[in-house]
Amino acid sequence: MADDDAETELEARLAEQDAFEPPESFVEQANVSDPAIYDDFEDDWPACWETAADLLSWDTDYDTVLDDSNPPFYEWFTGGELNVSANCIDRHLEERGDEAAIEWVGEPVEEANRTYTYEELHREVNEFAAALRELGVGEDDIVTLYMPMVPELPIAMLACARLGAPHSVVFAGFSADALATRMDAADSEYLVTADGYYRRGDPLDHLGKANEGLAGVEGDVSDVVVVDRLGENDDGFGHGLAEDQHDYDDLIADHEGASVDPVARDAEDMLFLMYTSGTTGKPKGVKHTTAGYLAWAAWTSESVLDIKPEDTYFCSADIGWITGHSYIVYGPLALGTTTMMYEGTPDHPERDRLWEIVEEYEADQLYTAPTAIRAFMKWGEQYPERHDLSSLRLLGTVGEPINPRAWKWYYTNIGNEECPIVDTWWQTETGGMMVTTLPGVKTMKPGSAGPPLPGVDAQVVDGNGEEVSPGQAGYLTVQKPWPGMLRTLYDNDERFIDEYWAEYSDTDSEDPADWVYFPEDGAKLDDDGYITVLGRVDDVINVSGHRLGTMEIESAIVGTEGVAEAAVVGGNHEVKGEAVYAYVIVEDGYEGDDGMRERIITAVEDAIGPIARPESVVFTPELPKTRSGKIMRRLLEDIANGEEIGDTTTLRNPEIVADIEDAVGK
Ligand code: WTA
């Protein structure tokens, strides 16, 4: 049979197949392979979570697994004490001191990459912790980290954790304004940043953006540390360091050989804040704690990603998002494995960059996003075919739903039909994975994330909170607390309850059974209890796996001179999943022209960052509104997607729909 025929036949077979068993070779070696874990955890809940706590080293043992006396303010492993950096580094030194903790791959290919053994990581984290302490950072001071994908980012995170100082990482792609808002929201007086980084071979100015952000911070800023990433290549930017700015390398040199005792932290002490988009314009400061979060990151890394200490594990996310926190830094290092970091993009210098890295480092796992897989698919299989990917044992995806076609492409072209795929549903708020198959146990169904993990009580419910029957769609909920959950929104318990609990809970009740967590995702249940996540049901859109609040974008747009009103929705996009569509009404006396369009796009990039850049800006005389004055976003989504327009009878101004369609067509 000719190769082409074989391929067509394979494709036809795969296209039909809707369930895949985990490969026998994988099951034999899997960290978890006994299906009894599901029943065992249910029978033994919440004590089952001792399994996760046992993965950690404690300074003081905990008294209680779960304190649920004050829902929804749950506390886990109360009375226990530990230090996260000691768990991620010190305890591995004896057995893994000379092994790589971090393999960092820089972007310019000609540059030397860097390996940090556990010994080396230990040394530098201690030195930087000593430097931070000398600058005045103490327990509970929030340190903002506005850094690209350089090794100094996880080093700074671990140095903060060593001191008991929570960090708040702001994604390097976010704008100066976004940095200022987040520093002020957290009352953060310390910033660690970098002079720049590389994108597709060119140095980018990062310090300029950081300085602009700092100028906008209302609170006090005590000290700023700047990592010199670009060396001589930053001549063009030439910012130099201001008086309160310290060069990272100088600080490290000044504290050479320093040692900082890891501060024993209470299980419920804050480990970090992570700001994420919500329904209102103001980002939410999601608070994660020390023990429950680390236990969750470690347990899911072990049971879902199947990480073993001798593995080389590659997650292609950015540490500026939660995926990088839990599954580049904390989970993998807690298990003592080798975790990889890649500074660049998958298409530079060529579209086989990721596969080249997998081959060179013999990566055992690859954890990436559906948007990346869709791009790889578009580029074609000739890129992975150039490389030997046989080191891979497991593949994962996160961030958005993956369509079965992309799943099968990943399974065949990257996994060679030998690697299970875990499609992991979770959120910034959940701290780690919640709904996915255990790869050594469960059948995989492309397009469906899978059943809830053992001990996780996720249910799909209808508008009244009743569980839907198989085959039906509804809303995803989590009915019982879990160790990795957010504890609150920073400084805002009320908003925490409003955003996540009010929908399906009896908020007057003190009985935990009356409290239900609502992640604001729609979902569908099948006959085997598998959950297919359908996407957000709030005003959050998911662009390339990144959460963006439509309100945040709208408020940036209406801040532009000449704009009267704006509505933003997500429209389908082949690679990004969703893209930003903006509908804008201009004020009298202004013209909705290309100049205005440019100003709007710039305003969005300045307020949030290039990821929020609108794909399309449509000028319209009016927005479709209901009689009560609410914008009908669904109609705008239909228009963005070129779909048939839904029911317009409840509109106050139905005639506007045709006008907008015309404007889009222009
Ligand atoms: C979406 C990223 C479908 C979902 C870890 C969720 C997913 C939001 C999946 C959280 C998945 C994440 N299938 N949808 N496997 N994983 N999502 O906070 O809408 O950046 O609520 O956390 O991404 O995004 P966040």
XYZ file of C-alpha atoms and ligand atoms in Angstrom:
691
model
C 0.000 0.000 0.000
C 1.338 3.427 -0.898
C 2.134 5.738 1.990
C -0.579 8.140 0.942
C -3.224 5.451 1.080
C -2.050 4.315 4.461
C -2.311 7.852 5.699
C -5.794 8.380 4.337
C -6.915 5.142 5.866
C -5.415 6.080 9.201
C -7.093 9.462 9.080
C -10.434 7.922 8.263
C -10.132 5.468 11.130
C -9.097 8.183 13.566
C -11.819 10.548 12.450
C -14.419 7.988 13.435
C -12.875 6.836 16.655
C -14.272 8.642 19.674
C -12.604 6.728 22.503
C -8.969 5.751 23.044
C -7.571 3.418 25.669
C -4.378 4.384 27.473
C -1.424 2.552 25.883
C -0.463 -0.582 27.813
C 3.192 0.480 27.965
C 2.099 3.670 29.713
C -0.224 1.984 32.187
C 2.514 -0.415 33.285
C 4.704 2.396 34.529
C 2.065 4.986 35.510
C 2.189 6.652 38.915
C -1.515 5.892 39.274
C -2.981 2.837 37.575
C -5.469 1.404 40.044
C -9.069 2.407 39.233
C -10.004 1.846 42.889
C -8.660 5.330 43.639
C -11.992 6.881 42.601
C -14.071 4.913 45.127
C -11.386 5.022 47.779
C -11.203 8.799 47.670
C -14.964 9.188 47.729
C -15.321 6.852 50.706
C -12.527 8.498 52.575
C -13.227 12.159 51.852
C -11.713 14.560 53.040
C -9.060 12.340 54.660
C -8.129 11.157 51.138
C -6.267 14.435 50.769
C -3.660 13.233 53.233
C -2.309 11.501 50.120
C -1.498 14.942 48.708
C -0.181 16.319 51.999
C 2.118 13.282 52.272
C 3.966 14.460 49.171
C 5.231 17.436 51.182
C 7.777 17.785 53.977
C 6.323 19.480 57.005
C 8.074 21.462 59.746
C 5.060 20.923 61.981
C 2.433 18.275 61.312
C -1.092 19.459 60.673
C -3.944 18.705 63.111
C -6.934 18.745 60.793
C -7.244 17.928 57.098
C -10.196 20.256 56.500
C -11.710 22.918 58.691
C -15.097 23.653 57.119
C -16.633 25.474 60.073
C -16.902 28.783 58.228
C -17.854 28.166 54.589
C -16.827 29.261 52.023
C -13.663 30.216 53.931
C -12.312 26.695 54.049
C -8.969 25.925 55.632
C -6.803 22.915 54.829
C -4.159 21.096 56.840
C -4.620 23.500 59.725
C -1.975 23.687 62.390
C 0.658 22.474 59.921
C 3.740 24.484 58.989
C 6.117 24.246 56.078
C 8.201 26.280 53.679
C 7.555 26.026 49.961
C 11.112 26.730 48.806
C 12.463 24.078 51.182
C 9.934 21.654 49.691
C 10.890 22.575 46.136
C 14.654 22.656 46.631
C 16.346 21.790 49.945
C 14.799 18.407 50.497
C 15.962 17.209 47.061
C 19.600 18.200 47.580
C 20.798 14.935 48.985
C 19.526 12.736 46.182
C 19.185 15.177 43.327
C 21.695 17.930 44.101
C 23.686 17.405 40.905
C 20.659 16.804 38.704
C 19.041 19.559 36.694
C 16.201 21.364 38.427
C 15.660 23.896 35.634
C 16.665 23.562 31.991
C 16.324 26.994 30.481
C 16.243 27.416 26.723
C 16.844 31.017 25.684
C 15.393 32.414 22.540
C 18.305 33.285 20.286
C 19.383 29.846 19.170
C 23.037 30.739 19.025
C 23.064 31.634 22.725
C 24.148 29.193 25.417
C 21.209 27.760 27.302
C 21.419 27.480 31.070
C 21.050 24.511 33.370
C 20.480 24.976 37.096
C 21.112 21.878 39.152
C 19.263 21.655 42.438
C 22.531 22.722 44.136
C 22.842 25.756 41.891
C 19.208 26.671 42.282
C 19.594 26.376 46.046
C 22.595 28.671 46.023
C 21.024 31.399 43.907
C 17.653 31.312 45.679
C 19.457 31.738 48.999
C 21.543 34.602 47.668
C 18.564 36.395 46.215
C 16.486 35.791 49.349
C 19.305 37.347 51.395
C 19.366 40.328 49.027
C 15.610 40.829 49.222
C 15.736 40.605 52.990
C 18.412 43.265 53.076
C 16.238 45.506 50.943
C 13.627 45.169 53.651
C 11.374 42.419 52.332
C 9.890 40.555 55.266
C 7.161 38.011 55.909
C 3.853 38.986 54.280
C 5.293 41.814 52.146
C 3.935 41.350 48.646
C 6.627 41.414 45.961
C 5.571 42.062 42.365
C 7.454 40.144 39.687
C 7.111 41.639 36.206
C 9.440 39.386 34.320
C 9.823 37.523 31.057
C 10.660 33.815 30.823
C 14.113 33.967 32.390
C 15.401 31.658 35.152
C 15.487 34.623 37.528
C 11.672 34.544 37.565
C 11.286 31.149 39.285
C 14.351 32.022 41.380
C 12.619 35.191 42.583
C 9.391 33.283 43.272
C 11.254 30.715 45.356
C 13.298 33.407 47.137
C 10.045 35.139 48.130
C 8.597 31.832 49.301
C 11.721 31.215 51.357
C 11.177 34.503 53.203
C 7.424 34.040 53.546
C 6.834 37.035 51.276
C 3.939 36.410 48.859
C 4.607 37.173 45.200
C 2.335 38.651 42.606
C 3.570 37.828 39.118
C 2.386 40.161 36.371
C 2.656 38.669 32.858
C 5.448 40.457 30.941
C 3.121 40.989 27.978
C 0.820 43.131 30.099
C 1.024 46.888 29.762
C 2.508 49.554 32.044
C -1.008 50.465 33.224
C -1.787 46.860 34.077
C 1.396 46.696 36.161
C 0.536 49.885 38.068
C -3.046 48.744 38.780
C -1.833 45.405 40.131
C 0.926 46.890 42.293
C -1.523 49.319 43.836
C -4.238 46.719 44.316
C -1.786 44.556 46.275
C -0.088 47.477 48.108
C 3.131 46.060 46.764
C 6.255 48.121 47.458
C 8.804 45.883 45.763
C 9.263 45.095 42.111
C 11.572 42.652 40.372
C 11.750 43.155 36.623
C 14.165 42.853 33.683
C 15.682 45.182 31.133
C 14.183 43.243 28.271
C 13.878 39.935 26.478
C 13.928 38.505 22.983
C 11.055 37.996 20.602
C 11.705 36.328 17.272
C 15.342 37.320 17.452
C 14.860 40.974 18.394
C 15.529 42.471 21.818
C 12.419 44.022 23.387
C 12.462 46.931 25.792
C 10.824 45.818 29.032
C 12.335 48.237 31.548
C 10.871 51.195 29.657
C 7.421 49.705 30.173
C 8.162 48.875 33.817
C 9.360 52.449 34.452
C 6.234 53.842 32.873
C 4.162 51.571 35.092
C 6.129 52.605 38.180
C 5.444 56.242 37.402
C 1.755 55.430 37.572
C 1.867 53.620 40.942
C 0.072 55.666 43.572
C 1.446 53.888 46.634
C 5.037 53.901 47.842
C 7.603 51.932 45.919
C 10.543 51.037 48.075
C 12.901 49.104 45.787
C 13.183 47.801 42.260
C 15.486 44.987 41.134
C 16.377 44.732 37.451
C 17.668 41.569 35.797
C 20.087 42.292 32.981
C 18.808 39.944 30.306
C 19.995 41.796 27.224
C 23.549 42.682 28.214
C 24.992 44.885 25.509
C 21.998 44.461 23.275
C 19.988 47.004 25.247
C 22.069 49.968 24.042
C 19.236 51.148 21.931
C 16.962 51.522 24.954
C 19.569 52.929 27.338
C 17.428 53.449 30.423
C 20.158 52.965 32.996
C 19.140 52.319 36.575
C 17.428 54.905 38.761
C 18.476 55.468 42.371
C 16.069 52.968 43.901
C 16.857 50.395 41.197
C 19.328 47.585 41.831
C 21.091 45.366 39.362
C 20.219 41.725 40.040
C 23.733 40.414 39.365
C 25.273 42.978 41.715
C 22.903 41.901 44.489
C 23.742 38.245 43.920
C 27.470 39.040 43.963
C 27.078 41.045 47.181
C 25.409 38.060 48.850
C 27.627 35.347 47.480
C 27.364 32.192 49.546
C 24.630 33.641 51.787
C 22.239 31.268 53.416
C 18.702 32.080 54.492
C 16.799 29.698 56.724
C 13.465 28.852 55.119
C 10.753 30.541 57.181
C 8.224 28.024 58.527
C 4.863 29.233 57.266
C 1.441 28.340 58.505
C -0.449 26.057 56.097
C -2.959 28.834 55.469
C -0.460 31.694 55.018
C -0.556 33.325 51.602
C 1.931 31.950 49.064
C 0.961 34.215 46.192
C -1.581 36.434 44.543
C -2.460 36.152 40.902
C -4.596 38.787 39.226
C -7.091 37.494 36.720
C -9.906 38.894 34.632
C -13.483 38.844 35.804
C -16.840 40.239 34.921
C -16.139 43.768 36.094
C -13.345 45.988 34.866
C -11.216 45.509 37.985
C -8.956 42.426 37.975
C -9.410 39.964 40.812
C -6.515 39.163 43.154
C -6.826 35.406 43.563
C -5.223 34.340 46.840
C -3.469 30.997 47.148
C -2.019 29.602 50.325
C 1.035 27.624 51.289
C 0.142 24.004 52.014
C -3.140 23.330 50.217
C -1.883 24.881 46.987
C 1.483 23.105 47.006
C -0.128 19.776 47.900
C -2.564 20.218 45.009
C 0.122 21.220 42.497
C 2.315 18.292 43.572
C -0.434 15.656 43.665
C -1.848 16.572 40.245
C 1.671 16.764 38.760
C 2.264 13.260 39.999
C -1.049 11.622 39.189
C -2.054 13.450 35.997
C 1.242 14.515 34.411
C 2.819 11.291 35.681
C 5.964 13.164 36.666
C 8.840 11.181 38.152
C 12.056 12.710 39.492
C 14.132 11.329 36.609
C 11.858 12.898 33.971
C 12.544 15.963 31.871
C 9.228 17.699 31.806
C 8.312 20.462 29.366
C 5.400 22.849 29.809
C 5.361 25.548 27.147
C 3.212 28.033 29.107
C 4.451 31.365 30.422
C 5.098 31.592 34.154
C 3.139 34.860 34.087
C -0.036 32.754 34.083
C -1.276 30.190 36.567
C -0.269 27.223 34.380
C 3.363 28.247 34.681
C 3.063 28.763 38.447
C 1.580 25.343 39.137
C 3.089 23.279 36.331
C 6.467 24.802 35.492
C 7.531 25.883 38.954
C 5.755 24.536 42.022
C 4.354 21.100 41.098
C 7.372 19.777 39.170
C 9.970 21.158 41.618
C 8.046 19.810 44.613
C 8.480 16.389 42.992
C 12.215 16.947 42.388
C 12.061 16.561 38.620
C 13.747 18.520 35.814
C 11.460 21.273 34.592
C 12.050 23.140 31.350
C 11.528 26.788 30.500
C 11.512 28.233 27.007
C 11.857 31.959 26.481
C 10.774 32.192 22.864
C 7.935 31.427 20.491
C 7.333 28.080 18.740
C 7.905 29.537 15.260
C 11.325 31.087 15.690
C 13.749 30.607 14.035
C 11.551 27.982 12.380
C 8.259 26.307 12.940
C 9.902 23.210 14.344
C 11.453 24.979 17.355
C 9.413 23.107 19.969
C 10.109 19.741 18.358
C 13.802 20.568 18.152
C 13.753 21.278 21.914
C 11.796 18.106 22.720
C 14.325 16.065 20.747
C 17.403 17.780 22.163
C 16.321 17.485 25.795
C 14.517 14.160 25.377
C 11.439 15.545 27.065
C 9.172 12.970 28.676
C 6.022 15.098 28.864
C 4.721 18.041 26.880
C 1.977 20.229 28.347
C 0.690 22.928 26.011
C -2.409 24.814 24.865
C -4.980 23.947 22.177
C -4.272 27.267 20.438
C -0.665 26.141 19.937
C -1.805 22.746 18.658
C -4.142 24.394 16.153
C -1.241 26.525 14.918
C 1.023 23.436 14.599
C -1.730 21.692 12.678
C -2.024 24.602 10.299
C 1.715 24.684 9.708
C 1.722 20.979 8.871
C 3.218 17.704 10.076
C 6.439 18.189 8.112
C 7.787 20.174 11.113
C 7.389 17.502 13.808
C 8.417 14.868 11.255
C 11.910 16.361 11.140
C 12.518 15.301 14.722
C 12.696 12.224 16.887
C 9.916 12.713 19.430
C 10.040 9.185 20.800
C 11.158 10.371 24.253
C 7.610 11.650 24.871
C 5.483 9.536 27.175
C 2.539 11.837 27.883
C 0.885 14.864 26.284
C -1.341 17.440 27.920
C -3.496 20.421 27.060
C -4.964 23.248 29.095
C -6.634 26.619 28.836
C -9.561 26.099 26.494
C -11.585 23.344 24.913
C -9.706 21.249 22.362
C -11.640 20.166 19.291
C -11.428 16.439 18.428
C -9.601 17.129 15.160
C -6.784 18.985 16.930
C -6.732 16.298 19.647
C -6.254 13.562 17.061
C -3.593 15.523 15.230
C -1.670 15.886 18.509
C -2.197 12.208 19.349
C -0.914 11.007 15.974
C 1.725 13.502 14.911
C 3.290 14.309 18.252
C 2.431 11.287 20.354
C 2.790 8.699 17.598
C -0.323 7.030 19.078
C 1.795 5.961 22.035
C 1.140 8.768 24.493
C -2.030 9.361 26.447
C -3.366 12.916 26.239
C -4.705 14.640 29.345
C -7.141 17.449 28.529
C -7.084 19.264 31.842
C -9.845 21.628 32.903
C -9.004 24.038 35.685
C -8.654 27.756 36.466
C -6.457 30.306 38.184
C -8.884 29.973 41.083
C -8.700 26.186 41.412
C -4.896 26.252 41.769
C -4.528 23.079 39.730
C -6.282 20.452 37.643
C -9.842 19.436 38.509
C -11.449 17.614 35.593
C -9.347 15.305 33.414
C -8.606 11.635 32.857
C -6.067 9.874 35.044
C -3.819 8.811 32.172
C -2.980 5.378 33.555
C -6.598 4.525 34.297
C -9.200 6.166 32.093
C -10.345 5.917 28.504
C -9.761 9.167 26.609
C -12.509 10.832 24.615
C -11.252 13.565 22.282
C -13.008 16.844 22.989
C -14.113 15.886 26.469
C -11.886 16.775 29.425
C -13.015 13.663 31.294
C -14.455 12.812 34.668
C -13.622 14.880 37.757
C -10.378 13.775 39.430
C -10.779 11.411 42.391
C -12.016 13.327 45.424
C -13.233 16.243 43.271
C -16.987 16.661 43.328
C -17.624 18.458 40.024
C -21.178 18.351 38.716
C -23.026 19.798 35.749
C -26.233 21.444 36.957
C -29.185 23.289 35.457
C -30.257 26.847 36.284
C -31.793 25.629 39.553
C -28.679 23.858 40.663
C -30.062 20.362 39.969
C -27.672 17.873 38.377
C -28.460 17.443 34.665
C -29.046 14.032 33.108
C -26.416 12.546 30.814
C -26.503 14.095 27.361
C -27.555 17.474 28.691
C -25.755 20.781 28.920
C -25.706 23.039 31.944
C -23.284 24.802 34.242
C -20.155 23.357 35.771
C -20.034 23.475 39.573
C -17.823 22.070 42.305
C -19.872 20.826 45.226
C -17.139 20.185 47.775
C -13.996 22.162 48.660
C -10.522 20.979 47.607
C -7.060 21.803 48.990
C -5.849 23.878 46.003
C -8.821 26.230 45.961
C -8.462 29.999 46.195
C -9.121 31.191 49.733
C -10.542 34.581 48.844
C -10.024 37.580 46.582
C -7.350 39.797 48.056
C -8.892 42.280 50.423
C -12.377 41.524 49.150
C -14.240 38.647 50.829
C -17.541 40.041 49.649
C -16.598 39.924 45.984
C -15.222 36.416 46.542
C -18.664 35.249 47.676
C -20.487 37.192 44.974
C -18.341 35.961 42.110
C -17.954 32.301 42.935
C -20.563 31.179 45.450
C -23.697 33.314 45.398
C -25.125 31.735 42.247
C -25.804 28.251 43.667
C -25.277 28.542 47.429
C -27.471 29.389 50.360
C -25.187 32.180 51.485
C -26.875 32.448 54.899
C -26.092 28.864 55.734
C -23.215 27.647 57.890
C -23.564 24.138 56.507
C -20.850 23.409 53.911
C -23.355 21.217 52.041
C -25.203 24.420 51.109
C -22.148 25.981 49.477
C -21.403 25.370 45.799
C -18.483 26.800 43.825
C -19.374 28.207 40.413
C -16.455 28.603 37.968
C -18.628 30.365 35.360
C -18.161 27.739 32.672
C -20.849 25.946 30.710
C -20.493 22.162 30.377
C -22.086 18.984 29.073
C -22.284 15.586 30.730
C -22.181 12.229 28.923
C -23.315 8.725 29.881
C -19.975 7.837 31.416
C -19.857 10.939 33.592
C -17.356 12.668 31.295
C -17.549 16.446 31.228
C -17.148 18.472 28.058
C -16.408 22.071 28.962
C -18.203 24.461 26.624
C -16.632 27.762 27.649
C -17.309 30.808 29.774
C -20.820 31.916 30.523
C -19.742 35.301 31.900
C -18.289 38.282 30.068
C -14.848 36.778 29.878
C -13.354 35.744 26.563
C -10.585 33.277 26.012
C -8.013 34.463 23.470
C -5.277 31.885 22.839
C -6.025 30.389 26.228
C -5.732 33.774 27.972
C -8.597 35.148 29.985
C -9.648 38.666 29.128
C -12.567 40.576 30.620
C -14.703 42.322 28.004
C -15.368 45.088 30.539
C -11.650 45.824 30.864
C -11.335 46.160 27.102
C -14.496 48.245 26.824
C -13.318 50.674 29.456
C -10.033 51.120 27.586
C -11.958 51.845 24.394
C -14.384 54.367 25.880
C -11.366 56.168 27.322
C -10.341 57.047 23.747
C -11.195 60.575 22.671
C -14.269 60.646 20.458
C -15.706 57.297 21.579
C -19.218 57.443 23.018
C -19.898 53.785 23.721
C -18.373 50.384 23.074
C -19.248 46.717 23.324
C -16.725 43.916 23.098
C -17.462 40.264 22.403
C -15.508 37.150 21.519
C -15.810 35.851 17.974
C -14.532 32.479 16.762
C -10.953 32.362 15.524
C -9.299 29.421 13.805
C -6.081 29.524 15.809
C -6.745 31.752 18.824
C -10.017 30.028 19.706
C -11.627 33.382 20.275
C -10.662 36.872 19.127
C -11.698 40.319 20.322
C -14.453 42.043 18.313
C -15.214 45.633 19.248
C -18.343 47.564 18.248
C -17.939 51.275 18.738
C -20.210 54.320 18.623
C -18.381 57.581 17.970
C -19.367 60.919 19.425
C -20.926 63.584 17.263
C -18.277 65.564 15.460
C -15.893 62.571 15.234
C -15.303 60.255 12.341
C -15.110 56.465 12.685
C -12.127 56.192 10.348
C -8.797 54.344 10.218
C -7.154 56.951 12.459
C -9.774 56.388 15.139
C -9.427 52.614 14.716
C -5.675 52.876 15.299
C -6.192 55.043 18.393
C -8.639 52.505 19.801
C -6.260 49.609 19.212
C -3.417 51.542 20.828
C -5.618 52.382 23.819
C -6.376 48.688 24.361
C -2.715 47.731 24.028
C -1.744 50.462 26.486
C -4.367 49.506 29.033
C -3.945 45.728 28.902
C -1.374 44.559 26.392
C -1.041 43.282 22.824
C -2.929 40.048 23.642
C -6.125 42.074 23.967
C -5.682 43.801 20.596
C -9.047 43.828 18.796
C -9.193 41.662 15.689
C -11.870 43.939 14.337
C -13.247 47.373 15.252
C -16.674 48.065 13.774
C -18.170 51.558 13.889
C -21.905 51.584 14.287
C -24.494 54.298 14.964
C -26.128 52.264 17.752
C -25.711 49.011 19.658
C -28.486 46.411 19.765
C -30.245 46.859 23.098
C -33.126 45.282 24.925
C -36.009 47.465 26.073
C -34.389 47.686 29.489
C -31.243 49.051 27.855
C -28.987 45.984 28.115
C -26.633 45.366 25.223
C -27.514 42.096 23.454
C -24.048 40.617 23.297
C -25.248 37.363 21.837
C -26.373 39.184 18.692
C -22.997 40.862 18.391
C -21.354 37.454 18.726
C -23.578 36.079 15.962
C -22.545 38.972 13.742
C -18.847 38.494 14.569
C -19.136 34.815 13.680
C -21.066 35.508 10.501
C -23.852 33.324 11.834
C -27.529 33.616 11.345
C -28.840 36.273 13.696
C -30.871 34.970 16.620
C -34.178 36.298 17.847
C -34.361 40.102 17.630
C -37.932 40.548 18.847
C -36.883 41.667 22.311
C -34.779 44.469 20.855
C -35.691 48.077 21.274
C -33.933 48.841 17.993
C -34.083 45.714 15.755
C -33.306 47.742 12.625
C -29.757 48.321 13.882
C -28.763 44.704 13.260
C -28.751 45.160 9.489
C -26.730 48.372 9.840
C -24.088 46.610 11.906
C -23.939 43.694 9.485
C -23.345 46.216 6.707
C -20.578 47.894 8.690
C -18.892 44.514 9.276
C -19.138 43.687 5.583
C -17.308 46.869 4.635
C -10.979 27.603 30.308
C -6.078 28.313 32.976
C -12.047 23.777 28.316
C -12.234 27.673 31.151
C -5.602 27.029 33.653
C -11.727 28.175 32.479
C -10.794 25.177 29.653
C -10.651 29.144 32.046
C -9.873 24.127 29.906
C -9.596 29.342 33.100
C -10.104 22.856 29.267
C -9.254 25.898 30.998
N -11.212 22.734 28.497
N -11.866 24.986 28.865
N -9.282 21.822 29.404
N -8.931 24.613 30.736
N -10.360 26.256 30.338
O -7.811 31.041 34.848
O -13.135 28.581 30.574
O -6.398 31.318 32.775
O -12.714 28.799 33.251
O -6.687 29.118 33.925
O -10.086 28.553 30.876
O -8.563 30.169 32.628
P -7.327 30.497 33.569
